Amino acid sequence: MELTVGAVAYDPKVVTIWELIRDVTAGAPAHIDYVLYSTYEALVEALLAGAVDLAWNTNTAFVRTYLRTQGRCRGLVMRDTDRGYTSKLIAPVDSGIARLEDLRGKRVAFGSRDSGHAAILPAYYLRQAGLEAGRDYRAVPFDLDVGKHGDTGASEGAVLDAVRKGTADVGFVGDPFWLRALATGTVDERELEAVWTSPPYSHCTFTALSTLSEAAAQTFVETFVHMDPADPRVRRMMDLEGLRAWVPTELSGYGDLIAAMSGSGRDGLG
Amino acid sequence: MMSQPPEGAPGAFDIVQAVPDARCDLGTLPPGQAGLLLLERARRDAGASGLLEVVTRHARWVAEMPSWARLHSAEVVAFGDDQTHHRWLLRVLPGPDVRGRPDWGVRLPRRAGGVDLRDWLVGQAGQVAERAEAWWGLVPRGAVAEAGGPLWPFTLARREAVWDGETAGLLEDATRRQWNATTDIAWDSLPALPDDLEWAVCQIMTFLVENELVALYVPAKFLAQIHPHYLEPVLFLASVVYDEARHVEVFTKRALANGGGLQYSSALSAWSLHSLFVQEDYFTASFLLHVLGEGTFLDLLSFVAEWAPDPVTAEVVRRARSDEQRHVAYGIAHVRRVLREASQRVEDLVAAAEARQAYLQAVSGGQPMMTLALAMLAGGGGTPAAVDAGLPTVHALYAEMHRRRVGRLQQVGLPESVAEHLSRLHTPNFM
């Protein structure tokens, strides 16, 4: 069975990733081909128009599809690292900030406005805590990869820089970016610390419309979850894509983002 | 054993009897590069499906450990807190970087003279696999390989094709007997010789240099094809290559040292050596080079050492011969073992020797300069009488070469009739 997946070219390595997937699935039950788009908005439109069978979506793009179809879509497969994703609030060490409520009157740095983990969900959790941008805190946005939904990491790097340099008091990043910055020593743990962690949520997922047959959906899921990382091509793809295994999508992890993006039509800080 | 957290502590352990496979005490380090590096090692040490206990006195880890676990394929089994310590018990999931546990505490035995290669087959480093996988690549035998690396194109990747228990001893011998072609030869004692004898020595050296070059290139070619899992033959062939480099050096120096110089090279030599150079099968090439070629060279070098007109030339040749003995011993052991395990491979040896002989039959000419030089050495000079007197000794050498070649062929396990046949097919170039 041939299935075409749409994905966003947020980095040159995306071509390598998808060529590898195309190669390793050549003899698999679902042979994957791909089409690249420049933005997630274009990708979602392509999925809705039937130009691709599935979309490799960020959480923001999944929820956008969900809202556009009134729920007539499904998440099939995600990276193991997409389950239980969290956002971190980063502050200078010993800033005295420990809770979201402490951000009243502060300059708060966010990643690109369409990034689920570095902007939309953090702003949502602030609203839940009773804080509105402009009224209770000053948002310092870094809209560096709009359309890519924060995939490039460029805006998260800018958030950490702003907090380090003091042009913002605090800032939000995703936990993979934060832990990678700590592990590689690009962040000095004597300078910056995570003072708050969001509730866990789901991040990227392969998204299909309800019109995709159950048989095709099952074949797709099985092809992905059975990829063997001992195969050098699979290992390389997984390292580039940032996972150790493909797992079935945890749909329960999108509730907060659906709530954040519902009604207002906002896809970021508004 | 995990300690019991205080009564009613949040997330108190249910599992108090679990014995972790690895433990990581982060002390008072905050989450940062140092702590994350220590955690990474402990995760690997816990092994696939192993239990990892993490203890810290820094509260910041409480928020970071769930993220770390998620991003590193580990599941939090239990978490506990007391006033000062935070503890996690994590289950490490199998993954390409968590495959097995390396050895620890395996010590090599000591023998007089140091740590000997013959004793190093211990623990996982001593487990020589029947087949070496392409993805193991350069991973040292005994180390834990991370899966998903490149596939390495080593074509000699089966134990029976390359690995012998005896090679370690030969390698120790090679290391012990290394010598220096600049300082270990008493070049200052090299006497002036009559022109005829100096010419004979220079002609022989010319022949030796050319032949030793093939003995360098052929093992070098196969060395690069042997999977590094079979480390002993790789290291031994590296010693062979260096031995031959030294021979090329010392024979060239001898040809030039006394004002003679390099002399004539024959087309027969070139074709004969070319027919060795183009061999693509390690087993047959090893047989043709080490057993037949270098074996025959042992007799040639004995002859030159015996009739050398001066002690320096004799010493040069004697030292080279000592190295060659080791190469021949390796070849005999290698071919003998393969034939013991796969007797039908005799046919490959016969076919290779016959094909080589057929290839060389097309070559006209012989070794007149080399034969003359050997006769002059044995006859003690270049006069007609001396050459005439030396030739029977040269013919006796050829007969002796044949007799001893048959002996070596029988040593590798060939029946006498086959040994006779193969010895007669052998190249008049000796190598």
mmCIF file of N, CA, C and O in Angstrom, chain A residues 23-70:
data_model
loop_
_atom_site.group_PDB
_atom_site.id
_atom_site.type_symbol
_atom_site.label_atom_id
_atom_site.label_comp_id
_atom_site.label_asym_id
_atom_site.label_seq_id
_atom_site.Cartn_x
_atom_site.Cartn_y
_atom_site.Cartn_z
ATOM 1 N N ASP A 23 12.944 5.046 1.958
ATOM 2 C CA ASP A 23 13.829 3.918 1.683
ATOM 3 C C ASP A 23 13.492 2.716 2.575
ATOM 4 O O ASP A 23 13.320 1.596 2.098
ATOM 5 N N VAL A 24 13.369 2.949 3.894
ATOM 6 C CA VAL A 24 13.175 1.806 4.803
ATOM 7 C C VAL A 24 11.770 1.217 4.693
ATOM 8 O O VAL A 24 11.560 0.072 5.076
ATOM 9 N N THR A 25 10.820 1.979 4.157
ATOM 10 C CA THR A 25 9.474 1.407 4.035
ATOM 11 C C THR A 25 9.240 0.816 2.640
ATOM 12 O O THR A 25 8.119 0.409 2.327
ATOM 13 N N ALA A 26 10.303 0.740 1.847
ATOM 14 C CA ALA A 26 10.135 0.259 0.462
ATOM 15 C C ALA A 26 9.517 -1.141 0.441
ATOM 16 O O ALA A 26 8.698 -1.445 -0.410
ATOM 17 N N GLY A 27 9.898 -2.003 1.392
ATOM 18 C CA GLY A 27 9.333 -3.346 1.399
ATOM 19 C C GLY A 27 8.314 -3.540 2.504
ATOM 20 O O GLY A 27 7.889 -4.664 2.787
ATOM 21 N N ALA A 28 7.904 -2.466 3.155
ATOM 22 C CA ALA A 28 7.002 -2.569 4.308
ATOM 23 C C ALA A 28 5.553 -2.596 3.841
ATOM 24 O O ALA A 28 5.262 -2.256 2.692
ATOM 25 N N PRO A 29 4.634 -2.998 4.737
ATOM 26 C CA PRO A 29 3.210 -3.024 4.349
ATOM 27 C C PRO A 29 2.733 -1.664 3.832
ATOM 28 O O PRO A 29 1.965 -1.610 2.876
ATOM 29 N N ALA A 30 3.208 -0.578 4.473
ATOM 30 C CA ALA A 30 2.868 0.748 3.950
ATOM 31 C C ALA A 30 4.144 1.380 3.394
ATOM 32 O O ALA A 30 5.091 1.638 4.140
ATOM 33 N N HIS A 31 4.177 1.563 2.077
ATOM 34 C CA HIS A 31 5.322 2.240 1.468
ATOM 35 C C HIS A 31 5.029 3.732 1.483
ATOM 36 O O HIS A 31 4.036 4.187 0.925
ATOM 37 N N ILE A 32 5.920 4.479 2.153
ATOM 38 C CA ILE A 32 5.672 5.888 2.378
ATOM 39 C C ILE A 32 6.381 6.742 1.334
ATOM 40 O O ILE A 32 7.580 6.596 1.111
ATOM 41 N N ASP A 33 5.626 7.627 0.724
ATOM 42 C CA ASP A 33 6.244 8.696 -0.064
ATOM 43 C C ASP A 33 5.889 10.010 0.642
ATOM 44 O O ASP A 33 5.094 10.015 1.574
ATOM 45 N N TYR A 34 6.522 11.087 0.217
ATOM 46 C CA TYR A 34 6.310 12.308 0.983
ATOM 47 C C TYR A 34 6.244 13.534 0.084
ATOM 48 O O TYR A 34 6.722 13.528 -1.050
ATOM 49 N N VAL A 35 5.606 14.564 0.622
ATOM 50 C CA VAL A 35 5.574 15.876 -0.034
ATOM 51 C C VAL A 35 5.923 16.894 1.054
ATOM 52 O O VAL A 35 5.409 16.806 2.168
ATOM 53 N N LEU A 36 6.812 17.812 0.739
ATOM 54 C CA LEU A 36 7.194 18.814 1.743
ATOM 55 C C LEU A 36 6.486 20.145 1.487
ATOM 56 O O LEU A 36 6.326 20.554 0.336
ATOM 57 N N TYR A 37 6.101 20.775 2.573
ATOM 58 C CA TYR A 37 5.475 22.100 2.516
ATOM 59 C C TYR A 37 6.329 23.075 3.312
ATOM 60 O O TYR A 37 7.103 22.676 4.179
ATOM 61 N N SER A 38 6.146 24.361 3.024
ATOM 62 C CA SER A 38 6.982 25.348 3.708
ATOM 63 C C SER A 38 6.432 25.722 5.073
ATOM 64 O O SER A 38 7.168 26.155 5.947
ATOM 65 N N THR A 39 5.114 25.543 5.278
ATOM 66 C CA THR A 39 4.526 25.899 6.576
ATOM 67 C C THR A 39 3.505 24.832 6.974
ATOM 68 O O THR A 39 2.979 24.099 6.117
ATOM 69 N N TYR A 40 3.207 24.786 8.279
ATOM 70 C CA TYR A 40 2.181 23.852 8.751
ATOM 71 C C TYR A 40 0.792 24.275 8.280
ATOM 72 O O TYR A 40 -0.086 23.430 8.118
ATOM 73 N N GLU A 41 0.612 25.556 8.057
ATOM 74 C CA GLU A 41 -0.690 26.006 7.563
ATOM 75 C C GLU A 41 -0.942 25.418 6.170
ATOM 76 O O GLU A 41 -2.020 24.906 5.882
ATOM 77 N N ALA A 42 0.088 25.471 5.318
ATOM 78 C CA ALA A 42 -0.039 24.899 3.972
ATOM 79 C C ALA A 42 -0.248 23.386 4.065
ATOM 80 O O ALA A 42 -1.025 22.797 3.290
ATOM 81 N N LEU A 43 0.429 22.757 5.018
ATOM 82 C CA LEU A 43 0.303 21.300 5.181
ATOM 83 C C LEU A 43 -1.129 20.932 5.593
ATOM 84 O O LEU A 43 -1.727 19.995 5.047
ATOM 85 N N VAL A 44 -1.673 21.662 6.547
ATOM 86 C CA VAL A 44 -3.038 21.364 7.003
ATOM 87 C C VAL A 44 -4.018 21.528 5.842
ATOM 88 O O VAL A 44 -4.905 20.688 5.633
ATOM 89 N N GLU A 45 -3.837 22.596 5.053
ATOM 90 C CA GLU A 45 -4.726 22.791 3.901
ATOM 91 C C GLU A 45 -4.608 21.633 2.923
ATOM 92 O O GLU A 45 -5.598 21.174 2.358
ATOM 93 N N ALA A 46 -3.381 21.145 2.727
ATOM 94 C CA ALA A 46 -3.168 20.031 1.793
ATOM 95 C C ALA A 46 -3.871 18.777 2.292
ATOM 96 O O ALA A 46 -4.484 18.030 1.511
ATOM 97 N N LEU A 47 -3.818 18.550 3.600
ATOM 98 C CA LEU A 47 -4.494 17.373 4.163
ATOM 99 C C LEU A 47 -6.009 17.503 3.986
ATOM 100 O O LEU A 47 -6.676 16.553 3.554
ATOM 101 N N LEU A 48 -6.502 18.677 4.273
ATOM 102 C CA LEU A 48 -7.943 18.899 4.153
ATOM 103 C C LEU A 48 -8.398 18.760 2.704
ATOM 104 O O LEU A 48 -9.506 18.298 2.428
ATOM 105 N N ALA A 49 -7.536 19.136 1.770
ATOM 106 C CA ALA A 49 -7.890 19.079 0.350
ATOM 107 C C ALA A 49 -7.674 17.691 -0.235
ATOM 108 O O ALA A 49 -7.969 17.447 -1.405
ATOM 109 N N GLY A 50 -7.124 16.765 0.567
ATOM 110 C CA GLY A 50 -6.897 15.405 0.068
ATOM 111 C C GLY A 50 -5.645 15.267 -0.774
ATOM 112 O O GLY A 50 -5.467 14.262 -1.471
ATOM 113 N N ALA A 51 -4.763 16.250 -0.725
ATOM 114 C CA ALA A 51 -3.538 16.176 -1.526
ATOM 115 C C ALA A 51 -2.545 15.173 -0.928
ATOM 116 O O ALA A 51 -1.658 14.667 -1.621
ATOM 117 N N VAL A 52 -2.651 14.915 0.363
ATOM 118 C CA VAL A 52 -1.810 13.907 1.020
ATOM 119 C C VAL A 52 -2.711 13.016 1.867
ATOM 120 O O VAL A 52 -3.808 13.415 2.257
ATOM 121 N N ASP A 53 -2.229 11.780 2.140
ATOM 122 C CA ASP A 53 -3.031 10.851 2.948
ATOM 123 C C ASP A 53 -2.908 11.165 4.431
ATOM 124 O O ASP A 53 -3.841 10.944 5.195
ATOM 125 N N LEU A 54 -1.716 11.627 4.832
ATOM 126 C CA LEU A 54 -1.473 11.928 6.237
ATOM 127 C C LEU A 54 -0.584 13.156 6.333
ATOM 128 O O LEU A 54 0.121 13.494 5.386
ATOM 129 N N ALA A 55 -0.616 13.782 7.510
ATOM 130 C CA ALA A 55 0.267 14.926 7.739
ATOM 131 C C ALA A 55 1.091 14.668 8.992
ATOM 132 O O ALA A 55 0.554 14.182 10.002
ATOM 133 N N TRP A 56 2.391 14.960 8.915
ATOM 134 C CA TRP A 56 3.253 14.866 10.097
ATOM 135 C C TRP A 56 3.174 16.235 10.775
ATOM 136 O O TRP A 56 3.865 17.165 10.401
ATOM 137 N N ASN A 57 2.263 16.306 11.752
ATOM 138 C CA ASN A 57 1.845 17.581 12.321
ATOM 139 C C ASN A 57 2.493 17.873 13.666
ATOM 140 O O ASN A 57 2.698 16.974 14.473
ATOM 141 N N THR A 58 2.725 19.141 13.921
ATOM 142 C CA THR A 58 2.971 19.564 15.304
ATOM 143 C C THR A 58 1.647 19.459 16.056
ATOM 144 O O THR A 58 0.581 19.271 15.451
ATOM 145 N N ASN A 59 1.713 19.643 17.366
ATOM 146 C CA ASN A 59 0.466 19.636 18.140
ATOM 147 C C ASN A 59 -0.437 20.797 17.696
ATOM 148 O O ASN A 59 -1.646 20.640 17.588
ATOM 149 N N THR A 60 0.169 21.929 17.405
ATOM 150 C CA THR A 60 -0.633 23.070 16.939
ATOM 151 C C THR A 60 -1.352 22.718 15.631
ATOM 152 O O THR A 60 -2.538 23.024 15.462
ATOM 153 N N ALA A 61 -0.636 22.077 14.712
ATOM 154 C CA ALA A 61 -1.228 21.732 13.411
ATOM 155 C C ALA A 61 -2.291 20.652 13.575
ATOM 156 O O ALA A 61 -3.317 20.654 12.873
ATOM 157 N N PHE A 62 -2.047 19.719 14.512
ATOM 158 C CA PHE A 62 -3.064 18.687 14.754
ATOM 159 C C PHE A 62 -4.352 19.325 15.266
ATOM 160 O O PHE A 62 -5.452 19.026 14.789
ATOM 161 N N VAL A 63 -4.211 20.233 16.230
ATOM 162 C CA VAL A 63 -5.407 20.849 16.821
ATOM 163 C C VAL A 63 -6.101 21.748 15.793
ATOM 164 O O VAL A 63 -7.322 21.810 15.724
ATOM 165 N N ARG A 64 -5.308 22.411 14.953
ATOM 166 C CA ARG A 64 -5.910 23.225 13.891
ATOM 167 C C ARG A 64 -6.760 22.322 12.978
ATOM 168 O O ARG A 64 -7.899 22.660 12.632
ATOM 169 N N THR A 65 -6.206 21.144 12.616
ATOM 170 C CA THR A 65 -6.960 20.204 11.786
ATOM 171 C C THR A 65 -8.213 19.730 12.522
ATOM 172 O O THR A 65 -9.307 19.645 11.949
ATOM 173 N N TYR A 66 -8.025 19.444 13.795
ATOM 174 C CA TYR A 66 -9.138 18.958 14.631
ATOM 175 C C TYR A 66 -10.264 19.984 14.660
ATOM 176 O O TYR A 66 -11.440 19.640 14.501
ATOM 177 N N LEU A 67 -9.894 21.246 14.833
ATOM 178 C CA LEU A 67 -10.920 22.298 14.921
ATOM 179 C C LEU A 67 -11.563 22.548 13.558
ATOM 180 O O LEU A 67 -12.768 22.745 13.463
ATOM 181 N N ARG A 68 -10.732 22.495 12.484
ATOM 182 C CA ARG A 68 -11.269 22.726 11.141
ATOM 183 C C ARG A 68 -12.243 21.624 10.727
ATOM 184 O O ARG A 68 -13.154 21.848 9.933
ATOM 185 N N THR A 69 -12.031 20.394 11.205
ATOM 186 C CA THR A 69 -12.874 19.264 10.780
ATOM 187 C C THR A 69 -13.918 18.917 11.831
ATOM 188 O O THR A 69 -14.565 17.873 11.731
ATOM 189 N N GLN A 70 -14.048 19.753 12.841
ATOM 190 C CA GLN A 70 -14.943 19.453 13.967
ATOM 191 C C GLN A 70 -14.662 18.052 14.528
ATOM 192 O O GLN A 70 -15.560 17.255 14.817
#
